[in-house]
Amino acid sequence: MSKATENKVTIYIDDKPYEVSTDNNLLAGVLSQNLNLPYFCWHPSMGSVAACRQCAVTQYQDENDERGRLVMACTTPVTDGMRIGLGDKSSSKFREQVITAMMTNHPHDCPVCAEGGECHLQDMTVMTGHSVRTYKGQKRTYQNQHLGEFVGHEMNRCITCYRCVRFYKDYAGGEDFGVYGSRNKVYFGRQSNGQLESEFSGNLVEVCPTGVFTNKLFSAHFTRKWDLQSAPSICSHCSVGCNTSVGERYGSVRRVVNRFNDDINGYFLCDVGRFGIGFVNNLSRIRTAKGIAQQSPLGLSELDVAKALVHYRHKKFAAIGSSRASLEANAYLQSLVGLDKFSVGLAKNDLALAKIHSNILTKFDAPSIKQIEASDFVLIVAEDITQTSPRIALAVRQALKNVAIKKADLLGIPSWQDSAVRTIGGEDKTPMYALQSTPTKLDKESKYSDLLSPQTILLSLDFILARVAEQSTKDFDLTEDQISLLEQLTNEMLAAKSPLIVSGWSHQNALILSKVEAIASALKARNEQSDFQLCVLAPSANSVGVMSLMNEDTPSVEALISLSKNNDIDGIIVLENTLEWLSESELSVLKDNVEVLIALDHSENQTTEIADIVLPAATVTEGDGHFVNYQGYIQRFYQVHVVDSPIRESWHWINSLAQSLFNSSHKLTTFTALTRYLGEAIDGWLIKADSDSFSPETASGIPRQTHRNSGRTSQSANITVHEGKSLTSCQQVNENEPQFNFSMEGHDGSQCQDVPFSWAPGWNSNQSINQGSLHQSDKTYEKVSFAHCESQSLADDATQQSEGLLFVRQPRCFNEDWQARLNPEFGLMKNESHICVASKTLDLLDVEQSEYLKITLSDENDTAEISHWVAKLVVDDELPNNLSYGQLANNLCGKTGISIQLSIASEEEVKEFKHQETEQQKHYRNQQAQMLSQLKERDQFIPIRMSNDAFYEASKGQGGGNG
Ligand code: SF4
Ligand code: SF4
Ligand code: FES
């Protein structure tokens, strides 16, 4: 809620007047005044249940009441003139007794606890004054569980606040985690050992106020929290653009935590964003340049690059951009080769979707997560949002509670009274419908979630459009049941005050998206007053960013390859794009048509394999830039740690290419210089240089750690107590770049919103965000604009997909993008390949039912086999004829006009398939172990550069410490 809409009243706390909002409970009101009131079970997003009894205050009837009564602040509304005691004896004593009781069983293992240093329980214990342990009995102990790859479990630390189960089950809809009790033993976990199934399990680590749930990947390469240097970043896995804070130590990434942003991700991240940072450290990182001879042992120079490229000077170049590279790198490259020779890196199908999507964004503002949460009707069209954009699915789940909130409101019960609202709401939910071809985790919440073929989805959308546009709905080739359901859906949508339609790109059908757009326009035309929202989700972190660089004539990757066939292009530069949907033969056409193929990327892939020249690029944590999220908001990510030479940010390499190939005289050495250059070179470039947008007091660099952590440990204390500063940060500070600074001095959290952590005096955990008004974001965003594009060949694409057996890929969040697949832990999460088909479809195809099927993928004329693989058969007789879906080994993204044949897999093929699946699991385990040992080995050599050469001299003289 923005500050402007808050209703404020005056309340008296310990006889002093305070202006407090009535939109939340008394606890939130007290905290908003920067006052210290301990609590455990309340959470700003999950509301109050009064489970812990920690937030007691004394409420007085009036100024003459000297006795008062104890109330729980988290369940007490704020009323004008109310008087409460915070520092009075009885409530202080009560709070101390509560924490004393909690601590009887809590182990005093802070020195070895992963939560130590940012533990809410530590803070609250100190705050209440509990310091002496009088309990002499044995502590209650539990057996811990194996909860899978991501989350560790240490149940002895539990203080039974119930936050974990409330988040996992009530908030995120997880079903495999609960609370189990016997006498005074209450257990929070699964029924048995096993991987937590929720896509949001990692939030347990942040939600639990103690160290019961820990980040296993962080613990594996552990560092104390106060030794982390952090920078604000943006998740690079999907288009939601969740704000993260990435922590580094000795030049390697250690963990990702949520960075609160009231407008985007709020308090929560999905597991892909939290645990999917391992690609930065993966074994296939490209650490040397290919095709360029290095002349000096000191490293690759600009001269080396110029020499390698001298033959191609004055040649005609085209370029392929990327939805995972920064907006700056894409725009810079486009400005070099020209609009007509720059593909934004999308396949033909994706480009058609992108064009419709950009038209949609010119007409409709995409809703924020808060707006999604406020919806009173939801229609999801052909997008498994839990897998493709998990944070949006979490928001949709909250929208389902609005019926209950409304019912409670009629009884005078506020929305933050969580357990009361749930009781009143019962089974009633906001109506949600899904028109889709694959099952999803939201199906249980939907009024309608039957699986439909894409053709039936299109027909259903036509029907809805006709109803909204008040046209005839006769002669639709739909069953009576389907028609009555669509009638009901449309009526409910038209009656809703804030209806929401969600769709995306994963169905790969541009016609579906264009019909969604038509319905949205008809709804808007019919009811201008309605608070209608249309949310379209793109696949990658910067898909919407590259859309802003498109125009009507932007070629798809396939079109650019065809252009190269006509000898119009001598060389192609591929920016951070694996082109993984291209077959081997298509790739060889790409390579053979041009004299030189130059690839920039951070890890090996099929493009870098065939490229003549490969330039090792930095990952998102190693560079600066902007991504544009699904709403069109431009968001900044900052360099977190130092990059190993010769790895450089893509824009740096592009600057080298500009000088070597395009006769540019601009030598851009800093991100600020790049931003200023782009501002001059590109019409309508929106991004300001950092030094122009930061306040003067931040211009010398914001420390990358909290004030509390100032003067943390120094690994090289035998040489100097000062922490080594990275060369990069020194350069930036010298050039007055207002970046984040590697410093021994912590940040007090007051200077700028983009700090990578929150901290308040006495509050060292992430709960400090709730102190004061820090969490009330008044941030303004720059929004990119889009050129209007006509959407071509939509009907063609749809027809191509309608022939023969139709296979719809079932997305899986850990497998969705290439960077996610580089994480060995995500590989270990892979389900066995399977295909679901109805038995009548198998009969029609004359394929016998057997445990495993062989799937052959050919081109549209069935003339050339593209690939084949084996998958487990799952018979689902609810599926319409000719529709199949599944999670398969091959990535079919971006493919059109493909044909699928099924046959029985032979015994050898099944054997080989099982062998491969087992080998893959072993491979991921080995990768995980190797990555870890490499990282630990690197730590021994302190890979950060000391700014002072004398340090090296000193270290030589003294035996070098650890170095
Ligand atoms: S495990 Fe953590 S969040 Fe869950 S009840 Fe115990 S202390 Fe609370
Ligand atoms: S993958 Fe998407 S939803 Fe998940 S944290 Fe990243 S941006 Fe957010
Ligand atoms: S925070 Fe109020 S009872 Fe737990």
Short mmCIF file of C-alpha atoms and ligand atoms in Angstrom, two decimals, residues 27 39-42 50-55 74, ligand 3:
data_model
loop_
_atom_site.label_atom_id
_atom_site.label_comp_id
_atom_site.label_asym_id
_atom_site.label_seq_id
_atom_site.Cartn_x
_atom_site.Cartn_y
_atom_site.Cartn_z
CA LEU A 27 2.44 -4.56 16.03
CA TYR A 39 7.60 -10.96 17.68
CA PHE A 40 7.91 -14.30 15.92
CA CYS A 41 4.74 -15.61 14.32
CA TRP A 42 3.48 -12.44 12.63
CA ALA A 50 -1.05 -15.08 17.70
CA ALA A 51 0.83 -18.35 18.04
CA CYS A 52 3.98 -17.21 19.81
CA ARG A 53 2.60 -14.73 22.43
CA GLN A 54 5.79 -12.72 22.09
CA CYS A 55 4.36 -9.36 21.03
CA CYS A 74 -0.35 -8.54 16.32
S1 FES B 3 3.77 -12.08 16.86
FE1 FES B 3 2.06 -11.65 18.08
S2 FES B 3 1.67 -13.55 19.03
FE2 FES B 3 3.30 -13.99 17.68
#
